[in-house]
JSON list of C-alpha atoms in Angstrom, two decimals:
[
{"chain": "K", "resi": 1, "resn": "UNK", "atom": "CA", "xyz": [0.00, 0.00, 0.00]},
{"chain": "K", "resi": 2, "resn": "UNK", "atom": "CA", "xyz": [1.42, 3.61, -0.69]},
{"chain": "K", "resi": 3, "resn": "UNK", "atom": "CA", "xyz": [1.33, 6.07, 1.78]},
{"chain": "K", "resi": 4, "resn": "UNK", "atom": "CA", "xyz": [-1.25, 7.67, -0.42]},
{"chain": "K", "resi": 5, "resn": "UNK", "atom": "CA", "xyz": [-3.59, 5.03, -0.55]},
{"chain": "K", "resi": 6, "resn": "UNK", "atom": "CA", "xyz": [-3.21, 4.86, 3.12]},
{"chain": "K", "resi": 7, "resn": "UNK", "atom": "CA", "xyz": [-3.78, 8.21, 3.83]},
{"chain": "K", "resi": 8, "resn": "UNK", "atom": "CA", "xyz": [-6.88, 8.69, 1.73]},
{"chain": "K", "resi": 9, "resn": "UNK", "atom": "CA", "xyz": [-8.36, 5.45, 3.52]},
{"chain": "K", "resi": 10, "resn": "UNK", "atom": "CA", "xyz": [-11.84, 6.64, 5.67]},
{"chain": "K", "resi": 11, "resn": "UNK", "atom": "CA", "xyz": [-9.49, 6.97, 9.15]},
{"chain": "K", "resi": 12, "resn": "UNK", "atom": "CA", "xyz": [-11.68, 6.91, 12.10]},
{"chain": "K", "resi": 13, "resn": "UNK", "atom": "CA", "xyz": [-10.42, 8.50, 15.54]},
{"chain": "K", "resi": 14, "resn": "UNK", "atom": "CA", "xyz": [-10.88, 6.00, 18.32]},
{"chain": "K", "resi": 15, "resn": "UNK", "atom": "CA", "xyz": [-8.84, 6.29, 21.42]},
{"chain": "K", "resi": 16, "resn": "UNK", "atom": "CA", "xyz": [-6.84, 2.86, 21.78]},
{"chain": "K", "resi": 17, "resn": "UNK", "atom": "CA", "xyz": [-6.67, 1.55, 18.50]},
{"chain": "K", "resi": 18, "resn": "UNK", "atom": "CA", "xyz": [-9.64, -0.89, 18.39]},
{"chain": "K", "resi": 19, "resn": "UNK", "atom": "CA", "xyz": [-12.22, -0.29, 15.61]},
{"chain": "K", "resi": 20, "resn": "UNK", "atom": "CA", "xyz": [-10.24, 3.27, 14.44]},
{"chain": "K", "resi": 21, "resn": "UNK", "atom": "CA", "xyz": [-7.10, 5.03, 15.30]},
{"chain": "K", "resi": 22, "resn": "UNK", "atom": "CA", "xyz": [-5.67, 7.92, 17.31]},
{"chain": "K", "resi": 23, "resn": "UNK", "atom": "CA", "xyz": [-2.57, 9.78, 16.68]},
{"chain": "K", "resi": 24, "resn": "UNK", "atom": "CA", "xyz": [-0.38, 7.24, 17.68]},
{"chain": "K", "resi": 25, "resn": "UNK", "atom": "CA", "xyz": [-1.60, 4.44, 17.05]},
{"chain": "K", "resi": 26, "resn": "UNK", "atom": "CA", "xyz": [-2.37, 5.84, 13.43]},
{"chain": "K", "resi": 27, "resn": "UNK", "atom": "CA", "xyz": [1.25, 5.69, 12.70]},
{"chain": "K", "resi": 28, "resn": "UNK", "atom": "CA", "xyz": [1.34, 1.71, 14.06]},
{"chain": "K", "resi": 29, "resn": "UNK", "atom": "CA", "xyz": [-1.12, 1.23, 11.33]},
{"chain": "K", "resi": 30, "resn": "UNK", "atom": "CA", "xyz": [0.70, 2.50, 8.87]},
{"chain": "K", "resi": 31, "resn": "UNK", "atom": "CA", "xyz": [3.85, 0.95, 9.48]},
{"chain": "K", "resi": 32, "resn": "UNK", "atom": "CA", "xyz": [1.72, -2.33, 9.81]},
{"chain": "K", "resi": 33, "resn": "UNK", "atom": "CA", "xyz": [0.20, -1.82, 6.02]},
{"chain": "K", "resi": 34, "resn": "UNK", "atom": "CA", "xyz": [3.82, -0.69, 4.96]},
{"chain": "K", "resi": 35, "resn": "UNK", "atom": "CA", "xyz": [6.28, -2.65, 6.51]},
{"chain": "K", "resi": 36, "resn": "UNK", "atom": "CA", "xyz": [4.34, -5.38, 8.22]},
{"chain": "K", "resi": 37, "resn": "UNK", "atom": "CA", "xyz": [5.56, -4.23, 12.27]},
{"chain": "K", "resi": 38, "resn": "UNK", "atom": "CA", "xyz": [3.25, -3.25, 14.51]},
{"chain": "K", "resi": 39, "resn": "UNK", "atom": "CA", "xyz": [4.73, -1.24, 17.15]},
{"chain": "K", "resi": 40, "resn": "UNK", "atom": "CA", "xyz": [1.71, -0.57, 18.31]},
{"chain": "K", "resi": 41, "resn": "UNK", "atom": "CA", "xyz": [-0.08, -3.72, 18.90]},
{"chain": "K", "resi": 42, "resn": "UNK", "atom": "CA", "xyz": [0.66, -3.47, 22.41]},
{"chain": "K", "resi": 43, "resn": "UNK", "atom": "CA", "xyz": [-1.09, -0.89, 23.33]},
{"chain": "K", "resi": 44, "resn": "UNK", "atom": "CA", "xyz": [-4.01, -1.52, 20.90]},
{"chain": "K", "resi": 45, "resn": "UNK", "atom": "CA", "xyz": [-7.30, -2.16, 23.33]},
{"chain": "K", "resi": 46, "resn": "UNK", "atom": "CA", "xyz": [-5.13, -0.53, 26.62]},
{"chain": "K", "resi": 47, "resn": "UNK", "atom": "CA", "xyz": [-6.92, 2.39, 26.75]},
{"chain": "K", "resi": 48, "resn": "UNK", "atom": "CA", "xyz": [-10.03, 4.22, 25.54]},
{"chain": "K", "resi": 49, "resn": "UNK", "atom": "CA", "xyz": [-9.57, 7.78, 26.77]},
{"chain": "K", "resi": 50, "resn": "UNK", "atom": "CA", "xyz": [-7.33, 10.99, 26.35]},
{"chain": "K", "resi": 51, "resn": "UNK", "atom": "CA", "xyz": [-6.44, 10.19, 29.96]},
{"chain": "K", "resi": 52, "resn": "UNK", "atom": "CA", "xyz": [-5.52, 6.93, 29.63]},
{"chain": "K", "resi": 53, "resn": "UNK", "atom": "CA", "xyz": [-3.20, 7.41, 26.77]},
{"chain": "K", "resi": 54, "resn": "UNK", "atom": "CA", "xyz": [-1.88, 10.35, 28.75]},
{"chain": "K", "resi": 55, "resn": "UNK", "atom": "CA", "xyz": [-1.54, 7.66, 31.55]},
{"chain": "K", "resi": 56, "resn": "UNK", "atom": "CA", "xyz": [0.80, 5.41, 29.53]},
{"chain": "K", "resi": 57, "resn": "UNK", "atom": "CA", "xyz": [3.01, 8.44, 27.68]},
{"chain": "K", "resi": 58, "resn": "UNK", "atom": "CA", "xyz": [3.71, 9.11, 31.16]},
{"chain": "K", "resi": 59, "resn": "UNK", "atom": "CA", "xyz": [4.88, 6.31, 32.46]},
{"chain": "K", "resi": 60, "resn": "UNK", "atom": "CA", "xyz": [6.89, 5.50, 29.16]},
{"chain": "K", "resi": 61, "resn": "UNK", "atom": "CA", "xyz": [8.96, 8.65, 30.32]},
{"chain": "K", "resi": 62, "resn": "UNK", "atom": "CA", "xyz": [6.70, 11.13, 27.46]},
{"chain": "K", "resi": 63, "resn": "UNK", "atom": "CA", "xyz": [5.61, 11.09, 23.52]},
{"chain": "K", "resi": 64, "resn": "UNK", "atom": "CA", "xyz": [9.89, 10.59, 22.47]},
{"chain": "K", "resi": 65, "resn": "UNK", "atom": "CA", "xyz": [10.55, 7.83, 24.61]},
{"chain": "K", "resi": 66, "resn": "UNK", "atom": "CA", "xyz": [7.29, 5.62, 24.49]},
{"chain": "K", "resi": 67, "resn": "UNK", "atom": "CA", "xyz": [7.60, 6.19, 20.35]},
{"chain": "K", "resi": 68, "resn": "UNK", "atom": "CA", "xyz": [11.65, 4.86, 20.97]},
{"chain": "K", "resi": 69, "resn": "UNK", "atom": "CA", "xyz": [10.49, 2.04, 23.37]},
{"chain": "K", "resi": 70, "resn": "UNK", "atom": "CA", "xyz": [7.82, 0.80, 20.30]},
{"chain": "K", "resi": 71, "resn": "UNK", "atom": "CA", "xyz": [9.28, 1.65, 17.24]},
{"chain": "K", "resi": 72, "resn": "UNK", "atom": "CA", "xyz": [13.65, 0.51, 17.91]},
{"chain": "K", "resi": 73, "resn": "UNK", "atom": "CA", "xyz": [12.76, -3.00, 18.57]},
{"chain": "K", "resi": 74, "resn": "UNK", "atom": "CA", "xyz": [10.09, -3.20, 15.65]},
{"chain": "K", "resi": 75, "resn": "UNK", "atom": "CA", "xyz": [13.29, -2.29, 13.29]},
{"chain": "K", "resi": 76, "resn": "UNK", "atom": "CA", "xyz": [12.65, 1.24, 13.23]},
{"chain": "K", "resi": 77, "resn": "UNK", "atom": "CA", "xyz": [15.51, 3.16, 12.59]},
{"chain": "K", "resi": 78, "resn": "UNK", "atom": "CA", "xyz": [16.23, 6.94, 13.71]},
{"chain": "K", "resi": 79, "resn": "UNK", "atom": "CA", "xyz": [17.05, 9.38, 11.22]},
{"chain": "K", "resi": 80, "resn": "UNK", "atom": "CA", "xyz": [18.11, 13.24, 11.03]},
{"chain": "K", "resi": 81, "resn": "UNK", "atom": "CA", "xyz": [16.20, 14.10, 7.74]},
{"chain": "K", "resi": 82, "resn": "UNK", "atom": "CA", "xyz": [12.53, 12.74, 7.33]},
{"chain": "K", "resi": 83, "resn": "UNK", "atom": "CA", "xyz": [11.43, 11.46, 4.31]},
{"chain": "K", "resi": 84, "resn": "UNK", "atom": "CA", "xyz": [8.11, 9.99, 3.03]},
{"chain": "K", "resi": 85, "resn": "UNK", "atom": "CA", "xyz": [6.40, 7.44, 4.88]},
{"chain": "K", "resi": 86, "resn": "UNK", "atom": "CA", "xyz": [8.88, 7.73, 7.86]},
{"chain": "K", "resi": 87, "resn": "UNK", "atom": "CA", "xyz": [7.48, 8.35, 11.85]},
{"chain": "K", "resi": 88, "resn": "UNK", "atom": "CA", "xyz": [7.70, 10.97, 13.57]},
{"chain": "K", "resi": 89, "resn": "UNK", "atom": "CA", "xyz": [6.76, 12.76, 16.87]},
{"chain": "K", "resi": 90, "resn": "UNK", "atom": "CA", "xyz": [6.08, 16.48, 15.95]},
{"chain": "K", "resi": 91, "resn": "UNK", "atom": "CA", "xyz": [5.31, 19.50, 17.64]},
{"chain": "K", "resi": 92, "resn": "UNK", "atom": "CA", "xyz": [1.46, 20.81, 16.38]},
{"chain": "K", "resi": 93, "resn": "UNK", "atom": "CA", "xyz": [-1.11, 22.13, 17.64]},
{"chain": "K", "resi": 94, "resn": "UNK", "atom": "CA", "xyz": [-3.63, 20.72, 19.07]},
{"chain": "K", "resi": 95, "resn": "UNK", "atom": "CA", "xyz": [-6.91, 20.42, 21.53]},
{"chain": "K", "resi": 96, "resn": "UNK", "atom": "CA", "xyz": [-9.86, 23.51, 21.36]},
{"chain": "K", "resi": 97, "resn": "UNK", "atom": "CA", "xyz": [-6.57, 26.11, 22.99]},
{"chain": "K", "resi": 98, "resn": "UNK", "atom": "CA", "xyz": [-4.26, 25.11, 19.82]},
{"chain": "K", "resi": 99, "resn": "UNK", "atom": "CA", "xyz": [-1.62, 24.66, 22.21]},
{"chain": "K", "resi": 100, "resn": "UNK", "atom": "CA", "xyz": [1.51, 23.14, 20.36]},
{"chain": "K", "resi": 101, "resn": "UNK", "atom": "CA", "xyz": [2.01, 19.21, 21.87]},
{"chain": "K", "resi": 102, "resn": "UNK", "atom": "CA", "xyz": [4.30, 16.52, 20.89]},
{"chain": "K", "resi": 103, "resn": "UNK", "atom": "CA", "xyz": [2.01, 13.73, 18.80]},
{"chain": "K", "resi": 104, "resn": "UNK", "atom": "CA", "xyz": [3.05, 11.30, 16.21]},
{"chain": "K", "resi": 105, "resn": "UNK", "atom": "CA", "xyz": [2.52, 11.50, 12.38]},
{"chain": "K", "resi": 106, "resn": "UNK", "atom": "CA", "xyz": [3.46, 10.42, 9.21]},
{"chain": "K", "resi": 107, "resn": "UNK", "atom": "CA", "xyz": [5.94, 12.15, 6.82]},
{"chain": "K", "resi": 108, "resn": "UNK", "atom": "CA", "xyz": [3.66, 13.51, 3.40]},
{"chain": "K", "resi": 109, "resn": "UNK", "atom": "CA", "xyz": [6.41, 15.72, 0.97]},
{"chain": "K", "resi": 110, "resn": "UNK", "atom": "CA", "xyz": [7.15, 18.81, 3.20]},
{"chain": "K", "resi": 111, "resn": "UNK", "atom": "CA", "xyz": [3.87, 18.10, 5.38]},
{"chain": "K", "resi": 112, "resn": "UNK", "atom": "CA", "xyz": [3.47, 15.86, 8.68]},
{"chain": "K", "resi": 113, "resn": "UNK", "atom": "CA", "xyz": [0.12, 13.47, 8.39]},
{"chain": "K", "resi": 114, "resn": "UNK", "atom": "CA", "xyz": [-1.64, 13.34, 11.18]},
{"chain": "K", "resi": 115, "resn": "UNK", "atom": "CA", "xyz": [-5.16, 11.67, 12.76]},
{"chain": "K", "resi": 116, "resn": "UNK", "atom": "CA", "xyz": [-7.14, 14.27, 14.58]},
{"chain": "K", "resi": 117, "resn": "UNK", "atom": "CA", "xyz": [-10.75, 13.56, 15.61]},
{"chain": "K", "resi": 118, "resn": "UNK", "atom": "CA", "xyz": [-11.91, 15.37, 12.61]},
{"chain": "K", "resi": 119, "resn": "UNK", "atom": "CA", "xyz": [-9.43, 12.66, 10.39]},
{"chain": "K", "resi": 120, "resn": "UNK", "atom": "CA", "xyz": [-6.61, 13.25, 8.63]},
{"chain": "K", "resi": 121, "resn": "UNK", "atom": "CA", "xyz": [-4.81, 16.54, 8.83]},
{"chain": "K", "resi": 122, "resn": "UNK", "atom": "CA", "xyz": [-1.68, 17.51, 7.33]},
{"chain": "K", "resi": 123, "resn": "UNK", "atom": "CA", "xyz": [0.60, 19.98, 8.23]},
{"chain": "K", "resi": 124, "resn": "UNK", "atom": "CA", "xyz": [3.63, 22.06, 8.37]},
{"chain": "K", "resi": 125, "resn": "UNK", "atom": "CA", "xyz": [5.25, 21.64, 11.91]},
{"chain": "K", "resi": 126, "resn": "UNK", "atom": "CA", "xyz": [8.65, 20.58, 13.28]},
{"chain": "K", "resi": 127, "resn": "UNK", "atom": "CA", "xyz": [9.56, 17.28, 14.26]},
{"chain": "K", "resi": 128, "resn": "UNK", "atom": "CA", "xyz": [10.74, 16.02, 17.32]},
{"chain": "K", "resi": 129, "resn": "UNK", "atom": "CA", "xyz": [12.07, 12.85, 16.28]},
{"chain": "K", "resi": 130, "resn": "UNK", "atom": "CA", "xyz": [11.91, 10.58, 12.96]},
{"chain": "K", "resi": 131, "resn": "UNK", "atom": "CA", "xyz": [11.81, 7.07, 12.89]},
{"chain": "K", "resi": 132, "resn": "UNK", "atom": "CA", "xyz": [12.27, 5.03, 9.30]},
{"chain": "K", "resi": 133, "resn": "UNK", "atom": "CA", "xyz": [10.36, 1.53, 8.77]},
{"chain": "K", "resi": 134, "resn": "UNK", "atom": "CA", "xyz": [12.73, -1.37, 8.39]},
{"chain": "K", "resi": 135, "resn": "UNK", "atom": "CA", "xyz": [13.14, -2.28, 4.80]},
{"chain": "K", "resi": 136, "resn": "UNK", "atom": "CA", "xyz": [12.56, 1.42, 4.07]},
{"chain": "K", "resi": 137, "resn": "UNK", "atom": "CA", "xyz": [13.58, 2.00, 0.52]},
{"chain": "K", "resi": 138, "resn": "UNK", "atom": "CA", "xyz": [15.62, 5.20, 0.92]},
{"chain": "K", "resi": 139, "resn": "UNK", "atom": "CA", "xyz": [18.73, 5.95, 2.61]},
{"chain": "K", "resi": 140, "resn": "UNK", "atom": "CA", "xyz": [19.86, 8.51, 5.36]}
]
């Protein structure tokens, strides 16, 4: 599947993962229809509220480190320079204040891809961190 097939799939936002998507586990998905890893699957089912994801960030040490912790040992690679298709954790806004948070998306050309509960949004933030699917067909 190209990314955009994927992204022009009918996303739903469900906190947890189970029957739809939310921001993070959105990129799991991907990388599952890409790359065939779930780094997600874990957590799918976990949770089914903004708190509860909250919950587990936390304890995973925040949005850098749980995305490390899920990602590394699926065979996701860190990278300097994103490219299409790679993770990421971004900064963008976000909630009814617009306050800028750290969330995951997909690289899209010069835009981040990411699930809000309205569906698919993409934008131009800054990244955080970049991760790049094992088997990834370009190079850093």
């Amino acid at each position: 599947m190209t990314l955009h097939d994927f992204l022009a799939l009918p996303h739903r936002f469900r906190w947890g993962g189970v029957g739809g998507d939310d921001c993070t586990t959105f990129c799991g998905t991907w990388l599952q229809e890409s790359a065939g890893v779930d780094p997600a699957e874990k957590y799918r089912g976990t949770y089914s509220t903004a708190k509860g994801a909250h919950d587990i960030l936390a304890r995973a040490g925040g949005v850098v480190a749980c995305a490390a912790a899920a990602l590394e040992p699926a065979g996701c690679k860190r990278v300097q320079h994103p490219q299409d298709g790679d993770v990421g954790v971004v900064k963008a806004p976000s909630g009814l204040d617009g306050e800028a948070k750290e969330i995951c998306a997909i690289r899209f050309g010069p835009l981040w891809a990411l699930l809000s509960p309205s569906g698919v949004v993409a934008k131009k933030v800054d990244h955080v961190a970049v991760w790049r699917a094992p088997g990834g067909d370009h190079k850093e």
